[in-house]
Coordinates of C-alpha atoms in Angstrom, one line a residue:
M134 CA -29.8 0.9 111.3
K135 CA -26.3 3.3 109.8
A136 CA -24.4 0.2 109.2
Y137 CA -27.8 -0.9 107.3
T138 CA -28.2 2.8 105.4
K139 CA -24.5 2.6 104.5
K140 CA -24.5 -0.6 103.0
S141 CA -27.7 0.2 100.6
H142 CA -25.8 3.3 99.4
V143 CA -22.8 1.4 98.4
R144 CA -25.4 -1.6 96.6
E145 CA -26.7 2.1 94.7
S146 CA -24.4 3.0 93.3
A147 CA -22.6 0.3 92.7
N148 CA -25.8 -0.9 90.8
D149 CA -25.6 3.0 89.2
K150 CA -22.4 2.4 88.0
I151 CA -22.6 -1.1 86.2
F152 CA -26.2 0.6 84.7
G153 CA -23.4 3.4 83.2
F154 CA -21.4 0.9 81.4
V155 CA -23.7 -1.4 80.3
I156 CA -25.3 1.7 78.4
S157 CA -21.7 3.2 77.5
L158 CA -20.6 -0.4 76.2
I159 CA -24.5 -0.5 74.0
L160 CA -23.7 3.2 73.2
I161 CA -20.4 2.6 72.2
L162 CA -21.7 -0.3 70.3
F163 CA -24.4 1.4 68.5
A164 CA -21.7 3.8 67.2
V165 CA -19.3 1.4 66.1
I166 CA -22.2 0.1 64.1
T167 CA -22.9 3.5 62.2
A168 CA -18.8 4.5 61.6
I169 CA -19.2 1.6 60.1
P170 CA -21.0 2.4 56.6
L171 CA -18.8 5.8 56.6
I172 CA -15.6 4.4 57.5
S173 CA -16.4 2.0 54.5
E174 CA -16.6 5.4 52.4
A175 CA -13.6 6.7 53.9
A176 CA -11.5 3.8 52.9
V177 CA -12.6 3.3 49.2
S178 CA -12.0 7.2 48.4
L179 CA -8.4 7.0 49.7
S180 CA -8.5 3.3 47.2
S181 CA -6.7 2.7 43.6
K182 CA -8.2 2.4 40.7
T183 CA -7.1 -1.1 40.5
A184 CA -8.6 -1.9 44.0
S185 CA -11.9 -0.7 43.8
Q186 CA -12.3 -2.6 40.0
M187 CA -11.4 -5.2 41.7
N188 CA -13.8 -4.6 44.7
Q189 CA -10.7 -4.8 47.0
I190 CA -11.4 -2.7 50.5
N191 CA -13.4 -3.3 53.1
L192 CA -12.4 -0.9 56.1
L193 CA -9.3 -0.2 55.2
P194 CA -7.8 1.4 52.1
V195 CA -5.5 -0.8 49.5
G196 CA -3.3 1.0 47.1
F197 CA -3.5 4.2 49.8
T198 CA -3.2 7.2 47.1
F199 CA -5.3 10.6 47.8
D200 CA -5.8 10.7 43.2
S201 CA -9.9 10.8 43.5
W202 CA -9.8 13.9 46.1
K203 CA -6.8 16.2 44.1
Y204 CA -9.7 15.0 41.2
L205 CA -12.7 16.1 43.5
F206 CA -11.0 19.6 45.1
M207 CA -9.2 20.5 41.8
K208 CA -10.7 19.2 37.9
G209 CA -14.4 17.7 39.9
K210 CA -16.4 21.7 40.1
I211 CA -17.2 21.0 43.5
W212 CA -16.2 24.2 45.2
T213 CA -19.4 26.6 43.7
P214 CA -22.0 23.3 44.7
F215 CA -20.0 23.7 48.1
L216 CA -19.9 27.6 48.4
I217 CA -23.9 27.7 47.9
S218 CA -24.6 24.6 49.9
V219 CA -21.8 26.9 53.8
S220 CA -24.0 30.3 52.5
S221 CA -27.8 28.9 52.6
T222 CA -27.1 26.9 55.8
V223 CA -24.5 29.7 57.7
L224 CA -26.9 32.9 56.3
G225 CA -30.7 30.7 57.3
A226 CA -29.0 29.4 60.4
A227 CA -28.1 33.4 60.9
I228 CA -31.7 34.2 60.0
L229 CA -32.7 32.1 62.5
I230 CA -30.7 32.8 65.2
S231 CA -31.5 36.5 64.8
V232 CA -35.1 35.8 65.0
F233 CA -33.8 35.0 69.0
L234 CA -31.3 37.6 69.2
L235 CA -31.4 40.6 66.9
L236 CA -35.5 40.4 66.8
A237 CA -35.4 40.2 62.6
A238 CA -37.0 37.4 61.9
A239 CA -39.2 36.9 65.2
L240 CA -42.4 36.7 64.2
L241 CA -42.3 33.8 62.4
N242 CA -40.5 31.3 65.4
V243 CA -40.3 33.3 69.4
L244 CA -43.0 35.9 68.9
M245 CA -45.4 32.7 67.9
A246 CA -43.8 30.6 70.4
Y247 CA -43.7 32.5 73.1
P248 CA -47.6 33.2 73.3
L249 CA -48.5 29.6 72.2
S250 CA -47.0 28.1 75.5
K251 CA -49.2 30.9 77.7
T252 CA -51.8 28.7 79.1
E253 CA -53.9 32.8 79.6
F254 CA -53.9 32.5 75.7
R255 CA -57.0 30.5 74.8
P256 CA -56.5 30.3 71.3
S257 CA -53.4 28.5 71.8
K258 CA -54.7 24.9 71.9
Y259 CA -56.3 26.0 68.8
I260 CA -53.9 27.1 66.7
M261 CA -51.3 23.8 68.1
L262 CA -53.6 22.1 66.6
F263 CA -53.8 24.0 62.4
V264 CA -48.9 24.0 63.1
V265 CA -49.3 20.1 63.8
F266 CA -51.9 19.5 61.0
T267 CA -48.9 20.1 58.3
M268 CA -46.7 18.2 60.7
V269 CA -49.7 15.2 59.4
F270 CA -51.4 16.7 56.5
A271 CA -48.5 18.0 54.4
A272 CA -49.0 20.5 51.3
P273 CA -49.4 18.4 47.6
K274 CA -46.1 19.3 45.7
V275 CA -48.1 20.7 42.7
P276 CA -50.0 23.0 44.8
Y277 CA -46.8 23.8 46.5
F278 CA -44.4 24.1 43.9
L279 CA -47.2 26.6 42.0
T280 CA -47.5 28.9 44.9
L281 CA -43.3 29.5 45.3
R282 CA -42.7 29.1 41.9
S283 CA -45.6 32.8 41.9
Y284 CA -43.7 33.8 44.5
G285 CA -40.3 34.6 41.8
L286 CA -38.4 31.0 44.0
Y287 CA -37.7 28.6 40.9
N288 CA -34.2 28.9 39.3
N289 CA -33.6 31.7 42.5
Y290 CA -31.2 30.9 45.3
W291 CA -33.8 31.6 47.5
V292 CA -36.1 28.8 47.1
L293 CA -32.7 27.6 49.3
I294 CA -33.8 29.5 53.3
L295 CA -36.8 30.8 52.7
P296 CA -38.8 27.6 53.0
H297 CA -37.2 26.2 55.3
I298 CA -37.2 29.1 58.4
M299 CA -40.6 28.1 59.4
T300 CA -40.6 24.4 60.5
A301 CA -43.9 23.1 62.7
Y302 CA -41.1 20.8 64.0
N303 CA -38.5 23.2 65.3
L304 CA -42.1 25.8 66.8
I305 CA -43.2 23.0 69.0
I306 CA -39.8 22.2 70.7
V307 CA -40.1 26.4 71.2
R308 CA -43.1 26.3 72.6
T309 CA -41.8 23.3 75.0
F310 CA -39.1 25.1 76.5
F311 CA -40.8 27.8 77.0
K312 CA -43.8 26.5 78.4
Q313 CA -41.1 24.9 81.0
F314 CA -40.3 28.5 81.6
P315 CA -40.1 29.4 85.2
R316 CA -43.2 31.8 85.9
E317 CA -42.0 32.9 89.3
L318 CA -39.1 35.0 87.5
E319 CA -41.7 36.6 84.6
E320 CA -44.1 37.1 87.2
A321 CA -41.2 39.1 88.6
A322 CA -39.9 41.2 86.7
M323 CA -43.9 43.0 85.1
I324 CA -44.1 43.5 89.3
D325 CA -41.1 45.0 88.1
G326 CA -42.5 46.8 85.5
C327 CA -41.2 44.8 81.6
G328 CA -43.9 44.8 79.4
K329 CA -44.2 41.4 76.9
F330 CA -41.4 42.0 75.4
R331 CA -39.0 42.7 77.4
I332 CA -39.0 39.8 79.6
L333 CA -38.2 37.4 75.8
L334 CA -36.1 39.3 75.1
Q335 CA -33.9 40.4 78.3
I336 CA -35.2 37.2 80.5
V337 CA -35.9 34.6 78.6
L338 CA -33.6 34.8 75.2
P339 CA -30.3 34.5 77.6
A340 CA -31.4 31.1 79.3
S341 CA -32.5 29.8 75.9
K342 CA -28.7 29.1 74.6
A343 CA -29.6 25.2 74.1
V344 CA -32.4 25.3 73.0
L345 CA -31.7 27.6 70.3
A346 CA -28.6 25.6 69.9
T347 CA -30.2 22.5 69.6
V348 CA -32.9 24.6 66.4
G349 CA -30.2 25.7 64.8
L350 CA -28.4 22.7 64.8
F351 CA -32.2 20.7 63.4
Y352 CA -32.6 23.8 60.7
G353 CA -28.7 23.7 60.1
V354 CA -28.5 19.8 58.7
T355 CA -32.3 20.0 57.0
M356 CA -29.8 22.9 55.4
W357 CA -27.2 21.3 54.5
N358 CA -28.9 18.3 53.0
Q359 CA -31.6 19.5 50.9
Y360 CA -32.0 17.1 47.6
E361 CA -35.7 17.0 47.2
H362 CA -36.3 21.0 47.1
P363 CA -33.5 22.2 44.8
M364 CA -34.4 19.1 42.2
M365 CA -38.0 20.7 42.3
F366 CA -36.8 24.2 41.9
I367 CA -33.9 24.5 40.3
Q368 CA -33.0 23.6 37.4
N369 CA -29.9 26.3 36.8
M370 CA -26.7 24.0 37.6
N371 CA -24.9 27.2 38.6
L372 CA -26.5 27.0 41.7
F373 CA -26.9 23.4 42.8
P374 CA -26.0 23.0 45.8
L375 CA -23.8 19.7 47.3
Q376 CA -25.9 17.1 47.6
M377 CA -26.9 18.0 44.1
K378 CA -23.2 18.3 42.9
I379 CA -22.9 14.6 44.6
R380 CA -26.0 13.0 42.3
T381 CA -24.3 14.0 39.4
I382 CA -20.4 11.7 40.7
V383 CA -23.0 9.2 42.2
D384 CA -25.0 8.9 38.8
G385 CA -21.4 9.1 37.2
G386 CA -22.0 11.2 33.2
G387 CA -20.1 11.0 30.3
E388 CA -17.5 13.7 31.0
L389 CA -17.2 11.9 34.5
Q390 CA -16.8 8.4 32.8
A391 CA -14.1 9.4 30.5
V392 CA -11.7 10.9 33.4
T393 CA -11.9 7.7 34.8
M394 CA -11.5 5.8 31.7
A395 CA -8.2 7.2 31.6
Q396 CA -5.0 5.4 31.5
T397 CA -3.0 8.0 34.0
A398 CA -6.6 8.1 36.1
N399 CA -6.0 6.7 39.0
Y400 CA -9.1 6.1 40.4
T401 CA -12.8 5.0 39.1
S402 CA -16.4 6.6 39.9
A403 CA -16.7 3.9 42.8
T404 CA -13.8 6.4 44.6
L405 CA -15.0 9.7 43.8
S406 CA -18.6 9.0 44.2
A407 CA -17.2 7.8 48.4
A408 CA -14.7 11.2 47.8
A409 CA -17.4 13.0 47.3
V410 CA -19.8 11.7 50.1
V411 CA -16.8 12.5 53.0
F412 CA -16.3 15.8 52.0
A413 CA -20.5 16.2 51.8
I414 CA -20.2 14.8 55.5
L415 CA -17.1 16.4 57.5
P416 CA -18.7 19.6 57.9
V417 CA -21.5 18.2 60.6
L418 CA -18.9 16.3 62.0
V419 CA -17.0 18.8 62.5
A420 CA -19.7 21.2 63.4
Y421 CA -21.6 19.4 66.2
P422 CA -19.0 19.1 68.6
W423 CA -19.4 22.4 69.0
I424 CA -22.3 22.6 70.2
Q425 CA -22.4 19.1 71.1
K426 CA -23.4 20.3 75.3
Y427 CA -26.2 22.7 74.1
F428 CA -28.1 19.8 72.4
A429 CA -28.1 17.7 74.4
K430 CA -29.5 19.7 77.1
G431 CA -31.8 21.1 74.5
A432 CA -33.3 18.2 73.7
M433 CA -34.5 17.3 76.7
L434 CA -35.9 20.1 78.0
G435 CA -37.5 20.2 74.7
S436 CA -38.9 17.0 75.7
V437 CA -40.5 16.8 79.3
K438 CA -43.7 18.1 78.8
G439 CA -46.0 18.6 75.6

């Protein structure tokens, strides 16, 4: 009996290893397929003008040169939009993180998600219906535009931050995480004389790093990639975020065409567009590994129960 049990245990371990190997292989394949467009764009951005015009570029640069990147950084006027995107993302994320750590804007997320996670709070089900309703039925564009403009957010830097602070999706993730938090810890704290706010700030939030990182990443990517929102509300080119600047480069205005037509230029609109796209993706690729472990854990914790 002991021998049979031992043999069965070994067989299960071998199966687990095979299963893990197959899953890893599939994920690596998906990762390679996903990375191919980015690798192709990077190759185009590092290729010469002749190679780009003759469509000789696949996954490796042809006629390797940094001329597209040099123009983008030195004459492409991309640093102001880049700094606007960075500041709006960092400032917005700081506001979001302060929701959890400093209570500066906690009324928007945590103080809404925490009571909604409690079964004894009877209106929670009805409030969640309204929250989900905003996800299914988005606000009509014209009333939304007129409302934000009436608040003075038209051609205003803060329109890149304030309308995104509260989202139903992030609220549901935080609520689901709080719903799974061990109730015994909160009850023990209440026996020791802690009030609701103290339990939230000193017990629940310090144990919520995973979900904070997850929501922070979602928020940061949303802020960094926003395009439709600034297109609706920002006409002043000095306030354009990075994605709007990339659009002007990809569309190729008269100024860009004149630059690429110059005989001394070793780049085309295609190589400049590729360099701009890769440049916009790099910050997310650099930031993600730092919070990957928190993101993976938070995504699992926030999706087990509803």
